[in-house]
PDB file of N, CA and C in Angstrom:
ATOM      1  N   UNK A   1      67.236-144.071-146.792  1.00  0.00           N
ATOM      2  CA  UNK A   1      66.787-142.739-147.145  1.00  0.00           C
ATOM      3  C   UNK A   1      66.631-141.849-145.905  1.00  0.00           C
ATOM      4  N   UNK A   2      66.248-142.365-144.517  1.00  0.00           N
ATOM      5  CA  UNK A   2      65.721-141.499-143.646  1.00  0.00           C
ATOM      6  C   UNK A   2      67.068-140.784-143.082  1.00  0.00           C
ATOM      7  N   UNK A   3      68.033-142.014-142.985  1.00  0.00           N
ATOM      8  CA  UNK A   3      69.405-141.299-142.488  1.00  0.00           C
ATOM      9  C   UNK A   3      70.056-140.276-143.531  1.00  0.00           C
ATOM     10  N   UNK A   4      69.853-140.259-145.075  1.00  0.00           N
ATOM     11  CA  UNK A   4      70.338-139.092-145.984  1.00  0.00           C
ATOM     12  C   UNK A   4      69.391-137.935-145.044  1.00  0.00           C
ATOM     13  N   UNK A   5      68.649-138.265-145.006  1.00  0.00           N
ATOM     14  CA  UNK A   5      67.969-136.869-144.845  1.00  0.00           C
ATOM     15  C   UNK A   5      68.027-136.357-143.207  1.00  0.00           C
ATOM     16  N   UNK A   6      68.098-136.896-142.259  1.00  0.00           N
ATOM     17  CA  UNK A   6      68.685-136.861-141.157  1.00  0.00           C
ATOM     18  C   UNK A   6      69.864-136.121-141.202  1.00  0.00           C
ATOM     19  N   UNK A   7      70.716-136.735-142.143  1.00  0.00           N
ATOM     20  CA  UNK A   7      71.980-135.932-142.373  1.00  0.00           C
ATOM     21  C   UNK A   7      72.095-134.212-142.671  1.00  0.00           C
ATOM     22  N   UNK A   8      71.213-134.453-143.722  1.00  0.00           N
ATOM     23  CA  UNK A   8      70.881-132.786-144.616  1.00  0.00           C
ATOM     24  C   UNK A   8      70.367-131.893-143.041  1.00  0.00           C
ATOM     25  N   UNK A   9      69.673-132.748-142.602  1.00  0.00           N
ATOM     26  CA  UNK A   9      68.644-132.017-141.257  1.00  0.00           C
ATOM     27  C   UNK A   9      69.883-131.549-140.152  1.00  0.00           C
ATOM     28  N   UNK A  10      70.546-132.540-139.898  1.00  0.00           N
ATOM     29  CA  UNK A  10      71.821-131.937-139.054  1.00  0.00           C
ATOM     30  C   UNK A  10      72.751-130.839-139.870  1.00  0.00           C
ATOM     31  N   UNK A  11      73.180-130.942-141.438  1.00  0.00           N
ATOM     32  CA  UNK A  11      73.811-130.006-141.885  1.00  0.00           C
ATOM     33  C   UNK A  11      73.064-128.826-141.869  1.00  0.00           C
ATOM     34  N   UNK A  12      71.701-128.790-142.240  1.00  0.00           N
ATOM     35  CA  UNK A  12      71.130-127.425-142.082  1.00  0.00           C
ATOM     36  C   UNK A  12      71.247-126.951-140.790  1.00  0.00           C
ATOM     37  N   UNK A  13      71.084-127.629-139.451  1.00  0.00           N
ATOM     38  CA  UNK A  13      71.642-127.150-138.270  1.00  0.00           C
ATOM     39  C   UNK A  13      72.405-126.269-138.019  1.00  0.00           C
ATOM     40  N   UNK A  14      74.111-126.986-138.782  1.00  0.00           N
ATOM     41  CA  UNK A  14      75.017-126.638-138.599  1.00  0.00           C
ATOM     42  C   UNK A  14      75.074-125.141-139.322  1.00  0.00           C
ATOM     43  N   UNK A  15      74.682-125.291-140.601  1.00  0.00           N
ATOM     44  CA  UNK A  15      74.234-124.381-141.591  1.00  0.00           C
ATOM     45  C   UNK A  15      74.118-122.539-140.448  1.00  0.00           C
ATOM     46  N   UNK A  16      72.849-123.535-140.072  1.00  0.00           N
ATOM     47  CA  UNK A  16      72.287-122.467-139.265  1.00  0.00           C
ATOM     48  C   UNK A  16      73.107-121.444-138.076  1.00  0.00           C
ATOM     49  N   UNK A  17      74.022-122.130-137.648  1.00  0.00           N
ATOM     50  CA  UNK A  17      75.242-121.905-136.512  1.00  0.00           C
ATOM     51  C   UNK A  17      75.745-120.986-136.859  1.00  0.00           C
ATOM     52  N   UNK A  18      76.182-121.247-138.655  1.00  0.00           N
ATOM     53  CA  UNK A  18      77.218-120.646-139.082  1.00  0.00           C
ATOM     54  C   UNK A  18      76.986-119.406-139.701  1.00  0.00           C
ATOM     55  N   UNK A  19      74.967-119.214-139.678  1.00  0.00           N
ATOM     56  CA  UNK A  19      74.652-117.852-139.728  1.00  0.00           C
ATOM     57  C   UNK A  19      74.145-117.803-141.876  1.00  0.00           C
ATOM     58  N   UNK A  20      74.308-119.188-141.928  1.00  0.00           N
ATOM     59  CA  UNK A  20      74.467-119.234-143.465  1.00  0.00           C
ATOM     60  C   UNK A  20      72.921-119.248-143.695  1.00  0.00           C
ATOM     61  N   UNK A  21      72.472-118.346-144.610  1.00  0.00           N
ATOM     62  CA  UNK A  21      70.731-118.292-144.986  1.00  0.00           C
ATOM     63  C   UNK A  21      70.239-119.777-145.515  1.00  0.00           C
ATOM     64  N   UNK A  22      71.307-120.293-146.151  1.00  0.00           N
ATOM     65  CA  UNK A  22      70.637-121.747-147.069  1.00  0.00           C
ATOM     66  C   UNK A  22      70.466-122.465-146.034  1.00  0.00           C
ATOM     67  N   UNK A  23      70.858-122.618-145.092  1.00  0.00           N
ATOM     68  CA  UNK A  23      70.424-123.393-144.175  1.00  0.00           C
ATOM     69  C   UNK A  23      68.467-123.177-144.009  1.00  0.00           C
ATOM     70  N   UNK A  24      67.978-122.555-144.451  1.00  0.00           N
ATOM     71  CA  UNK A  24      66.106-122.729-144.406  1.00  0.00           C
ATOM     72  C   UNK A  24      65.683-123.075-145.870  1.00  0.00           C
ATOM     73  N   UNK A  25      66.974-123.129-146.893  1.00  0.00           N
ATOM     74  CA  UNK A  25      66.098-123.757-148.021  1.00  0.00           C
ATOM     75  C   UNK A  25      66.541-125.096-147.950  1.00  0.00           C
ATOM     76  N   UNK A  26      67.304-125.828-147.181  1.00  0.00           N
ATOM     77  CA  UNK A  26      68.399-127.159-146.853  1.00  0.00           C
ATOM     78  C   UNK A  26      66.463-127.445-145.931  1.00  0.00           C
ATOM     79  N   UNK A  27      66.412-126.912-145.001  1.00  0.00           N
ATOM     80  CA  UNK A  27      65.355-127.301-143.820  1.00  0.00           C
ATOM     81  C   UNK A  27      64.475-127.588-144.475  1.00  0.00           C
ATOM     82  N   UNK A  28      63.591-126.729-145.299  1.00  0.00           N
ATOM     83  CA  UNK A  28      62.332-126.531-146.065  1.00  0.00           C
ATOM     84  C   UNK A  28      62.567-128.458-146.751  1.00  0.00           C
ATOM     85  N   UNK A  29      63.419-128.431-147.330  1.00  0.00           N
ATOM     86  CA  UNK A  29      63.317-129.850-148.544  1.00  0.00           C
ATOM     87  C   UNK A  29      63.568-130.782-147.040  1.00  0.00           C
ATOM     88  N   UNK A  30      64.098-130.794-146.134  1.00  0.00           N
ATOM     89  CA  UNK A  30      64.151-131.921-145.494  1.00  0.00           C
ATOM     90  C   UNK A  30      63.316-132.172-144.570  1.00  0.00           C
ATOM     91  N   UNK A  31      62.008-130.978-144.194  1.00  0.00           N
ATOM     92  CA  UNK A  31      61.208-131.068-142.977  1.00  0.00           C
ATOM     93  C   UNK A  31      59.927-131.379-144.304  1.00  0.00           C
ATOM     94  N   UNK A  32      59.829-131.031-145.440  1.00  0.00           N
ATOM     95  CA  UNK A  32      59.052-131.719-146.343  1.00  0.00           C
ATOM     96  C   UNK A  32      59.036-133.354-146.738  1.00  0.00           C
ATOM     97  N   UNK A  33      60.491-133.799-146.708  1.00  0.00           N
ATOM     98  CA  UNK A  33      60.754-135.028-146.820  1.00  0.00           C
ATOM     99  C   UNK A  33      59.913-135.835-145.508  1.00  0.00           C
ATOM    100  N   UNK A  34      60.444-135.192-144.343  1.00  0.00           N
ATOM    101  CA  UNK A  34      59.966-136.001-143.051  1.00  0.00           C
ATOM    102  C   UNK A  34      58.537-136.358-142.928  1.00  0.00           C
ATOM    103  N   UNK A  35      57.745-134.648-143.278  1.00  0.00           N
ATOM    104  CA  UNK A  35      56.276-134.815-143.206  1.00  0.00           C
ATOM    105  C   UNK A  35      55.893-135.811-144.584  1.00  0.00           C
ATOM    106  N   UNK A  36      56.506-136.159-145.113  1.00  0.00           N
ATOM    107  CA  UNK A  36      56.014-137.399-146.175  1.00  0.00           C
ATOM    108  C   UNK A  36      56.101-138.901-145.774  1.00  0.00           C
ATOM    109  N   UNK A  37      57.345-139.027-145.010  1.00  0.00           N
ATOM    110  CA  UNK A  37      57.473-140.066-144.467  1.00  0.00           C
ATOM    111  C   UNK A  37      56.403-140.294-143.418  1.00  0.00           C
ATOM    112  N   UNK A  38      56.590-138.879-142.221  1.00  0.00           N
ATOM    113  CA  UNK A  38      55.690-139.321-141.455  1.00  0.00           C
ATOM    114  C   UNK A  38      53.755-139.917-141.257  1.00  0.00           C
ATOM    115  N   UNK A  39      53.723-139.023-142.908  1.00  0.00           N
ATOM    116  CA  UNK A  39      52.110-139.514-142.870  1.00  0.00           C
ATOM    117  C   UNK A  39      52.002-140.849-143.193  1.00  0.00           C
ATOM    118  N   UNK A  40      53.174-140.917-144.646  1.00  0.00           N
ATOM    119  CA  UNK A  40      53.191-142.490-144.854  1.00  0.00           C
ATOM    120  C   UNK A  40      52.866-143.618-143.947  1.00  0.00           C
ATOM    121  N   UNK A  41      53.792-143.229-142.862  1.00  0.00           N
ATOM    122  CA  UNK A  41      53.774-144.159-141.523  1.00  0.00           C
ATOM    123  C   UNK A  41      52.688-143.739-140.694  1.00  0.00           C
ATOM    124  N   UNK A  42      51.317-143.314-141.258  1.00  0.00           N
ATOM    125  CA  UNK A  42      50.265-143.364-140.063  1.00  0.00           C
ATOM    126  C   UNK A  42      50.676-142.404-139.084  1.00  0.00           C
ATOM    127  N   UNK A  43      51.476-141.380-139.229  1.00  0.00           N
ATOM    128  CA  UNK A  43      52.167-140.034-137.901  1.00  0.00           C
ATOM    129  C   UNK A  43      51.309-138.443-138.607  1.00  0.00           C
ATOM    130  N   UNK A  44      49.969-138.132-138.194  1.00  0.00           N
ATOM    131  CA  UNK A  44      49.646-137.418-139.278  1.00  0.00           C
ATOM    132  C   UNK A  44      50.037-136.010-138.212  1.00  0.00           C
ATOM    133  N   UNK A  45      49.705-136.014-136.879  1.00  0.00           N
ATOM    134  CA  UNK A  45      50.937-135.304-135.889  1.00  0.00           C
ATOM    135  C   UNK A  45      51.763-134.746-135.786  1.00  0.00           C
ATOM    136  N   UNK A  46      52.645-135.916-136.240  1.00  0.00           N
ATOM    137  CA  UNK A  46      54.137-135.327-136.202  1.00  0.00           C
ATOM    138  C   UNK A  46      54.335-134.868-138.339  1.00  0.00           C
ATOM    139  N   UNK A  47      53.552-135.456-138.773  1.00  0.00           N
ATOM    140  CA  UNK A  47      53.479-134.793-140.168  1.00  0.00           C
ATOM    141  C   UNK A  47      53.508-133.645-140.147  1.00  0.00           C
ATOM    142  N   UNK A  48      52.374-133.113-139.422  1.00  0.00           N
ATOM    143  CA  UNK A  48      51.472-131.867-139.438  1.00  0.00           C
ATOM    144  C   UNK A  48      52.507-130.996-138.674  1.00  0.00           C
ATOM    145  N   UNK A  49      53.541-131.160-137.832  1.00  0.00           N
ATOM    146  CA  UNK A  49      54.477-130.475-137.568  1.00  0.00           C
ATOM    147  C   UNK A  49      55.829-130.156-138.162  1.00  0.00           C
ATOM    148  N   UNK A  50      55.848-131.205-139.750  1.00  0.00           N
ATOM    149  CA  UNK A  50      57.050-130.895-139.779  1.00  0.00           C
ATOM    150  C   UNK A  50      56.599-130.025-141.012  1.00  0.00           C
ATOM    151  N   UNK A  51      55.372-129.621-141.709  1.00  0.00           N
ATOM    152  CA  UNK A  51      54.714-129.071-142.545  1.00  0.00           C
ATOM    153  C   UNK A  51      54.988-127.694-141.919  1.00  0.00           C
ATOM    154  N   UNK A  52      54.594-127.573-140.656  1.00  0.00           N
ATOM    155  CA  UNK A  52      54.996-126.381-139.640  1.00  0.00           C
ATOM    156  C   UNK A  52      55.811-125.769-140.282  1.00  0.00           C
ATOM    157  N   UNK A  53      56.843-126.535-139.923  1.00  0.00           N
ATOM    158  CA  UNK A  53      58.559-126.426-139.413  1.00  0.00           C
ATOM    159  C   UNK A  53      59.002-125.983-140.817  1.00  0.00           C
ATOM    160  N   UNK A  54      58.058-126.257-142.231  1.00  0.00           N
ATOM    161  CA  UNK A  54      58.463-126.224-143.449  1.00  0.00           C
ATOM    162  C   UNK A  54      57.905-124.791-143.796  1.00  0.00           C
ATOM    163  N   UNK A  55      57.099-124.246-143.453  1.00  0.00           N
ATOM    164  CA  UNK A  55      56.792-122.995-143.480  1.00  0.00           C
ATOM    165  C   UNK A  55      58.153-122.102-142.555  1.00  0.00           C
ATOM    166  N   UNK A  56      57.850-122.532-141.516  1.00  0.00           N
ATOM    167  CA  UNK A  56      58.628-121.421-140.370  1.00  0.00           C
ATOM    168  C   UNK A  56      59.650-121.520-141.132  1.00  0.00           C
ATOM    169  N   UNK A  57      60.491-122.628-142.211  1.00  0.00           N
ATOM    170  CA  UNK A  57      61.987-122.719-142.830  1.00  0.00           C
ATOM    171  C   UNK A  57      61.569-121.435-144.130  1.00  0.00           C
ATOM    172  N   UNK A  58      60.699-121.257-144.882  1.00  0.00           N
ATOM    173  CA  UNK A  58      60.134-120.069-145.731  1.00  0.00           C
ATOM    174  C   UNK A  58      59.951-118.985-145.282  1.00  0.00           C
ATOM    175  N   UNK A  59      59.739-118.464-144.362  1.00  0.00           N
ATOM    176  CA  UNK A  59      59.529-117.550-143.292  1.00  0.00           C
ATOM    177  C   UNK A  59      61.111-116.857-142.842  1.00  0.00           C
ATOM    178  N   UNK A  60      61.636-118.131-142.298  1.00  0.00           N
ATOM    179  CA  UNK A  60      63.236-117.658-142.165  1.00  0.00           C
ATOM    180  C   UNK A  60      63.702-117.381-143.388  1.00  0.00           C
ATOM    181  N   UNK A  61      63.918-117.885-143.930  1.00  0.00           N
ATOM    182  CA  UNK A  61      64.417-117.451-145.407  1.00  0.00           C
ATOM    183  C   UNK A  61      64.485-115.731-146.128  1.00  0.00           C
ATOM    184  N   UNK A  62      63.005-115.451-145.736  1.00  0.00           N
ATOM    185  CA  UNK A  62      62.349-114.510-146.616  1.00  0.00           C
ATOM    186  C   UNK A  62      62.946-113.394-145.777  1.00  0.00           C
ATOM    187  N   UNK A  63      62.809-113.701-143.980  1.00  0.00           N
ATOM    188  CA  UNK A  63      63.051-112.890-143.166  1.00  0.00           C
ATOM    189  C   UNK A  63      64.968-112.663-142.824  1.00  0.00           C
ATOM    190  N   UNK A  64      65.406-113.620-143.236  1.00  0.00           N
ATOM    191  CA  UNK A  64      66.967-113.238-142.942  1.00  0.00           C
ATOM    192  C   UNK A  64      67.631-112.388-144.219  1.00  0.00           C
ATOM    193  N   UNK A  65      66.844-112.488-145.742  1.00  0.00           N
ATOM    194  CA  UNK A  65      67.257-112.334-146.575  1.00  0.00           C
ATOM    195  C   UNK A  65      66.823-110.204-146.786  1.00  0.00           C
ATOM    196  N   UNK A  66      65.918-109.814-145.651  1.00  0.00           N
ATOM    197  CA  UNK A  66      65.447-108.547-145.666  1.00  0.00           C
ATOM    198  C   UNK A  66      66.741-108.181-144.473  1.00  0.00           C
ATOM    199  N   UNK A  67      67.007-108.795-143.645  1.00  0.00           N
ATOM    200  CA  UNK A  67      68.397-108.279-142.722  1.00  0.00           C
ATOM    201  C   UNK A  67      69.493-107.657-143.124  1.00  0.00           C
ATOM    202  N   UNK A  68      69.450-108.842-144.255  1.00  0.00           N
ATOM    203  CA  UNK A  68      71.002-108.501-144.928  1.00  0.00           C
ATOM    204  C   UNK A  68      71.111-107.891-145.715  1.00  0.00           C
ATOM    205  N   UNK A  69      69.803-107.393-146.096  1.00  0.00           N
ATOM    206  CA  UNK A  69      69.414-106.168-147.500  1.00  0.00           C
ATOM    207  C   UNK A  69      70.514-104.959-147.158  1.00  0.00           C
TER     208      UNK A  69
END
C-alpha cells in the first residue's frame, strides 16, 4: 500500500510540473493517506505534517482555481 501511494505522491508531483490543478486534489488524498499511516506507526510529527501538507494541498487548489478564473 505505501508504495501505491508513494506513486500517486510522485504523480501529483509530476502533476504539479505540468501546471495541472488536480495535482492538489491527487496530494490532499495522498498526504491524508501518509498522516494515517504515520500516526499508526507511533510518527505523530511527521503525521502532524503531512495533515499540514493536506491543507496547504486545499489551499492550492482553491488558490490556482481563482488564477485561472
Amino acid at each position: 500500500m505505501t508504495w501505491l501511494v508513494a506513486a500517486f505522491s510522485l504523480t501529483a508531483t509530476w502533476l504539479n510540473i505540468r501546471r495541472v490543478r488536480a495535482c492538489f486534489a491527487l496530494w490532499f488524498c495522498t498526504n491524508l493517506a501518509w498522516a494515517g499511516y504515520d500516526f499508526a506507526h507511533g510518527l505523530p510529527a511527521q503525521g502532524s505534517l503531512m495533515l499540514v501538507y493536506a491543507a496547504l494541498a486545499c489551499y492550492g487548489y482553491v488558490a490556482w482555481g481563482k488564477h485561472r478564473a
